[in-house]
Amino acid sequence: MLNIVVMVSGGGTNLQAVIDAVESGEITNTRIVGVISNNKNAYALERARKHGIKSRCISPRDFASREEFNENFISAVDEWEPDLIVLAGFLVVIPPAMTKRYQNRIINIHPSLIPAFCGTGFYGLKVHEAALERGVKVVGATVHFVDEGTDTGPIILQKAVEVEDGDTPEILQKRVMEQAEWQILPRAVDLIANGKVEVRGGKAFVSR
Ligand code: GAR
């Protein structure tokens, strides 16, 4: 059984996709042991509560220094002894000590086809604004392992989505979530839970 901790900052629709997939059996061998948010007002926390999943709020704002936050953050995660950490719209930088301790055991959903529109400053709606500004015709989402860089770790799954005439960043964001994110994040968790993802030479290989 793969014990996962999901980290969130906002609405939590990706968390919901994972919860639903666990409950429906689309994701197998997996238990969500806890949800961590840096934002006490995140609707994602309500989603966890409704499904009887434990949650915890921990924010850099509550600590005198980033070092102090990082130490407490890592201890909070360790207490749940996760096999896998799932970043589902989590907007806090993961401390290097955590990426080291949980090497190839942290995954992130990013709302673009990496390496396009990723890295520092590219998150949430900003990604879709940048894609429309550039005039690309295809966008999408990526699930990748988290390493010490920003959106640089091994890519597990990607799914493309077409840009349509008249798209606004909000419309495009919704289409990318519906057609890509809510599908590939649960699928990646299920693949990992069933031993089908392997990292070799800095790349992820998926067997199906
Ligand atoms: C999602 O679109 C996710 O891909 C993005 O934040 C949104 C969270 O929505 N993540 C990033 O931009 C990370 N760089 P949600 O709270 O409804 O799942």
Short mmCIF file of C-alpha atoms and ligand atoms in Angstrom, two decimals:
data_model
loop_
_atom_site.label_atom_id
_atom_site.label_comp_id
_atom_site.label_asym_id
_atom_site.label_seq_id
_atom_site.Cartn_x
_atom_site.Cartn_y
_atom_site.Cartn_z
CA MET A 1 0.00 0.00 0.00
CA LEU A 2 1.38 3.37 -1.07
CA ASN A 3 0.82 5.99 1.64
CA ILE A 4 0.60 9.44 0.10
CA VAL A 5 0.59 12.96 1.50
CA VAL A 6 -0.95 15.59 -0.79
CA MET A 7 0.20 19.22 -0.53
CA VAL A 8 -2.08 22.05 -1.60
CA SER A 9 -2.39 25.84 -1.55
CA GLY A 10 -5.71 26.65 -3.18
CA GLY A 11 -8.90 25.23 -4.59
CA GLY A 12 -7.74 21.64 -4.55
CA THR A 13 -9.36 20.35 -7.73
CA ASN A 14 -6.34 18.13 -8.35
CA LEU A 15 -6.58 16.84 -4.77
CA GLN A 16 -10.25 16.09 -5.52
CA ALA A 17 -9.28 14.19 -8.67
CA VAL A 18 -6.92 12.01 -6.61
CA ILE A 19 -9.49 11.48 -3.82
CA ASP A 20 -12.17 10.50 -6.38
CA ALA A 21 -9.80 8.14 -8.18
CA VAL A 22 -8.84 6.41 -4.92
CA GLU A 23 -12.50 6.08 -3.93
CA SER A 24 -13.57 4.76 -7.33
CA GLY A 25 -10.72 2.26 -7.55
CA GLU A 26 -9.15 3.97 -10.55
CA ILE A 27 -6.08 4.42 -8.34
CA THR A 28 -5.23 1.14 -6.59
CA ASN A 29 -2.92 0.22 -3.68
CA THR A 30 -3.02 3.79 -2.38
CA ARG A 31 -4.12 5.54 0.81
CA ILE A 32 -4.14 9.32 1.32
CA VAL A 33 -2.71 9.63 4.84
CA GLY A 34 -2.82 13.41 5.05
CA VAL A 35 -3.13 16.77 3.34
CA ILE A 36 -0.81 19.70 4.04
CA SER A 37 -1.67 23.28 3.14
CA ASN A 38 0.31 26.47 3.61
CA ASN A 39 -2.94 28.42 3.42
CA LYS A 40 -5.53 27.98 6.15
CA ASN A 41 -8.26 29.34 3.85
CA ALA A 42 -7.57 26.87 1.03
CA TYR A 43 -10.80 25.21 -0.12
CA ALA A 44 -8.69 22.08 -0.57
CA LEU A 45 -8.77 21.68 3.25
CA GLU A 46 -12.58 21.51 3.14
CA ARG A 47 -12.35 18.82 0.45
CA ALA A 48 -10.05 16.76 2.73
CA ARG A 49 -12.40 17.22 5.69
CA LYS A 50 -15.43 16.09 3.67
CA HIS A 51 -13.64 12.83 2.87
CA GLY A 52 -12.39 12.24 6.41
CA ILE A 53 -8.75 12.85 5.49
CA LYS A 54 -6.47 14.36 8.13
CA SER A 55 -5.04 17.76 7.30
CA ARG A 56 -2.50 20.19 8.63
CA CYS A 57 -1.75 23.82 7.91
CA ILE A 58 1.84 25.03 8.03
CA SER A 59 3.01 28.33 6.53
CA PRO A 60 6.36 30.12 6.25
CA ARG A 61 4.52 33.15 7.70
CA ASP A 62 4.18 31.44 11.06
CA PHE A 63 7.96 31.17 11.55
CA ALA A 64 10.70 33.70 12.22
CA SER A 65 12.92 32.38 9.43
CA ARG A 66 12.76 30.15 6.38
CA GLU A 67 15.14 27.72 8.09
CA GLU A 68 12.80 27.37 11.04
CA PHE A 69 9.83 26.81 8.69
CA ASN A 70 11.74 24.23 6.65
CA GLU A 71 12.66 22.21 9.75
CA ASN A 72 9.09 22.19 11.04
CA PHE A 73 7.70 21.49 7.58
CA ILE A 74 9.93 18.45 7.10
CA SER A 75 9.06 17.13 10.58
CA ALA A 76 5.33 17.54 9.87
CA VAL A 77 5.69 15.50 6.67
CA ASP A 78 7.91 12.86 8.30
CA GLU A 79 5.28 12.25 11.00
CA TRP A 80 2.98 10.77 8.36
CA GLU A 81 5.76 8.55 6.97
CA PRO A 82 4.64 8.96 3.34
CA ASP A 83 5.88 6.72 0.55
CA LEU A 84 5.00 9.46 -1.93
CA ILE A 85 4.38 13.21 -1.64
CA VAL A 86 2.02 14.69 -4.24
CA LEU A 87 2.27 18.43 -4.91
CA ALA A 88 -1.18 19.39 -6.19
CA GLY A 89 -1.02 23.14 -6.70
CA PHE A 90 1.38 23.66 -3.77
CA LEU A 91 3.06 27.04 -4.12
CA VAL A 92 5.80 26.83 -1.49
CA VAL A 93 9.36 25.99 -2.57
CA ILE A 94 10.30 22.52 -1.31
CA PRO A 95 13.41 22.70 0.92
CA PRO A 96 16.51 20.98 -0.55
CA ALA A 97 16.71 18.77 2.55
CA MET A 98 13.25 17.44 1.67
CA THR A 99 14.00 16.76 -2.01
CA LYS A 100 17.11 14.91 -0.85
CA ARG A 101 15.34 12.82 1.78
CA TYR A 102 12.42 12.05 -0.54
CA GLN A 103 14.39 11.63 -3.75
CA ASN A 104 12.11 10.33 -6.54
CA ARG A 105 9.29 10.20 -3.99
CA ILE A 106 7.82 13.69 -4.61
CA ILE A 107 5.72 14.38 -7.71
CA ASN A 108 4.28 17.66 -8.97
CA ILE A 109 1.54 18.58 -11.45
CA HIS A 110 2.48 21.56 -13.62
CA PRO A 111 0.00 23.18 -16.03
CA SER A 112 2.21 23.24 -19.15
CA LEU A 113 4.16 20.90 -21.38
CA ILE A 114 7.55 21.17 -19.65
CA PRO A 115 10.06 22.59 -20.69
CA ALA A 116 7.68 25.27 -22.02
CA PHE A 117 6.30 27.84 -19.58
CA CYS A 118 7.89 26.47 -16.42
CA GLY A 119 10.43 27.46 -13.78
CA THR A 120 10.44 30.38 -11.36
CA GLY A 121 7.42 32.65 -11.74
CA PHE A 122 5.38 30.21 -13.83
CA TYR A 123 2.48 28.96 -11.75
CA GLY A 124 -1.29 28.86 -11.92
CA LEU A 125 -2.91 31.37 -14.25
CA LYS A 126 0.44 32.99 -15.12
CA VAL A 127 1.33 29.89 -17.16
CA HIS A 128 -1.78 30.23 -19.30
CA GLU A 129 -1.34 33.99 -19.69
CA ALA A 130 2.19 33.39 -20.99
CA ALA A 131 1.04 30.67 -23.40
CA LEU A 132 -1.67 32.90 -24.89
CA GLU A 133 0.74 35.84 -25.05
CA ARG A 134 3.19 33.69 -27.06
CA GLY A 135 0.43 32.45 -29.33
CA VAL A 136 1.15 28.72 -29.00
CA LYS A 137 -1.47 26.40 -30.47
CA VAL A 138 -0.94 23.44 -28.15
CA VAL A 139 -0.56 23.53 -24.36
CA GLY A 140 -1.00 20.81 -21.74
CA ALA A 141 0.13 19.49 -18.39
CA THR A 142 3.06 17.52 -16.96
CA VAL A 143 3.54 15.27 -13.94
CA HIS A 144 7.19 15.08 -12.93
CA PHE A 145 9.39 14.08 -10.02
CA VAL A 146 10.62 16.99 -7.95
CA ASP A 147 14.35 17.57 -7.70
CA GLU A 148 16.26 20.55 -6.30
CA GLY A 149 15.43 22.74 -9.32
CA THR A 150 12.10 24.34 -10.26
CA ASP A 151 10.16 22.05 -12.64
CA THR A 152 13.40 20.30 -13.69
CA GLY A 153 12.90 16.74 -12.43
CA PRO A 154 12.24 13.59 -14.48
CA ILE A 155 9.01 13.76 -16.50
CA ILE A 156 6.51 10.96 -15.82
CA LEU A 157 3.43 11.83 -17.91
CA GLN A 158 2.37 14.66 -20.21
CA LYS A 159 -0.88 15.38 -22.03
CA ALA A 160 -1.46 17.96 -24.76
CA VAL A 161 -4.51 20.22 -25.04
CA GLU A 162 -5.42 22.47 -27.98
CA VAL A 163 -5.72 26.22 -27.68
CA GLU A 164 -8.97 27.52 -29.20
CA ASP A 165 -9.93 30.86 -30.71
CA GLY A 166 -11.17 33.28 -28.10
CA ASP A 167 -9.49 31.50 -25.17
CA THR A 168 -8.88 33.61 -22.07
CA PRO A 169 -6.33 32.45 -19.47
CA GLU A 170 -9.24 31.31 -17.27
CA ILE A 171 -10.94 29.30 -20.06
CA LEU A 172 -7.63 27.72 -21.06
CA GLN A 173 -6.77 26.88 -17.44
CA LYS A 174 -10.11 25.09 -17.03
CA ARG A 175 -9.64 23.10 -20.26
CA VAL A 176 -6.10 22.07 -19.27
CA MET A 177 -7.36 20.94 -15.87
CA GLU A 178 -10.29 18.96 -17.28
CA GLN A 179 -8.53 17.41 -20.27
CA ALA A 180 -5.07 16.90 -18.81
CA GLU A 181 -4.34 17.55 -15.12
CA TRP A 182 -7.25 15.64 -13.56
CA GLN A 183 -6.38 12.65 -15.74
CA ILE A 184 -2.61 12.42 -15.62
CA LEU A 185 -2.13 13.15 -11.91
CA PRO A 186 -4.29 10.22 -10.71
CA ARG A 187 -2.78 8.02 -13.46
CA ALA A 188 0.76 8.84 -12.30
CA VAL A 189 -0.11 8.00 -8.69
CA ASP A 190 -1.59 4.67 -9.78
CA LEU A 191 1.46 3.84 -11.92
CA ILE A 192 3.82 4.59 -9.01
CA ALA A 193 1.63 2.63 -6.56
CA ASN A 194 1.90 -0.38 -8.86
CA GLY A 195 5.67 -0.20 -9.34
CA LYS A 196 5.45 0.92 -12.96
CA VAL A 197 7.67 3.99 -12.82
CA GLU A 198 11.43 3.78 -12.65
CA VAL A 199 14.04 6.56 -12.72
CA ARG A 200 17.29 5.86 -14.54
CA GLY A 201 19.92 8.36 -15.61
CA GLY A 202 17.74 11.33 -14.65
CA LYS A 203 14.76 10.17 -16.73
CA ALA A 204 11.54 8.45 -15.71
CA PHE A 205 10.47 5.30 -17.55
CA VAL A 206 6.88 4.09 -17.42
CA SER A 207 5.93 0.47 -18.07
CA ARG A 208 2.25 -0.23 -18.72
C1 GAR B 1 -3.22 23.63 -11.04
O1 GAR B 1 -3.50 24.11 -12.32
C2 GAR B 1 -1.78 23.15 -10.96
O2 GAR B 1 -1.34 22.57 -12.13
C3 GAR B 1 -1.07 24.46 -10.70
O3 GAR B 1 -1.89 25.12 -9.77
C4 GAR B 1 -3.26 24.75 -10.00
C5 GAR B 1 -3.86 24.31 -8.69
O4 GAR B 1 -5.25 24.07 -8.83
N1 GAR B 1 0.28 24.24 -10.21
C6 GAR B 1 1.30 25.02 -10.52
O5 GAR B 1 1.20 26.01 -11.22
C7 GAR B 1 2.64 24.58 -9.95
N2 GAR B 1 3.73 25.27 -10.57
P1 GAR B 1 -6.05 23.18 -7.79
O6 GAR B 1 -5.75 23.72 -6.39
O7 GAR B 1 -7.49 23.37 -8.17
O8 GAR B 1 -5.59 21.75 -7.94
#
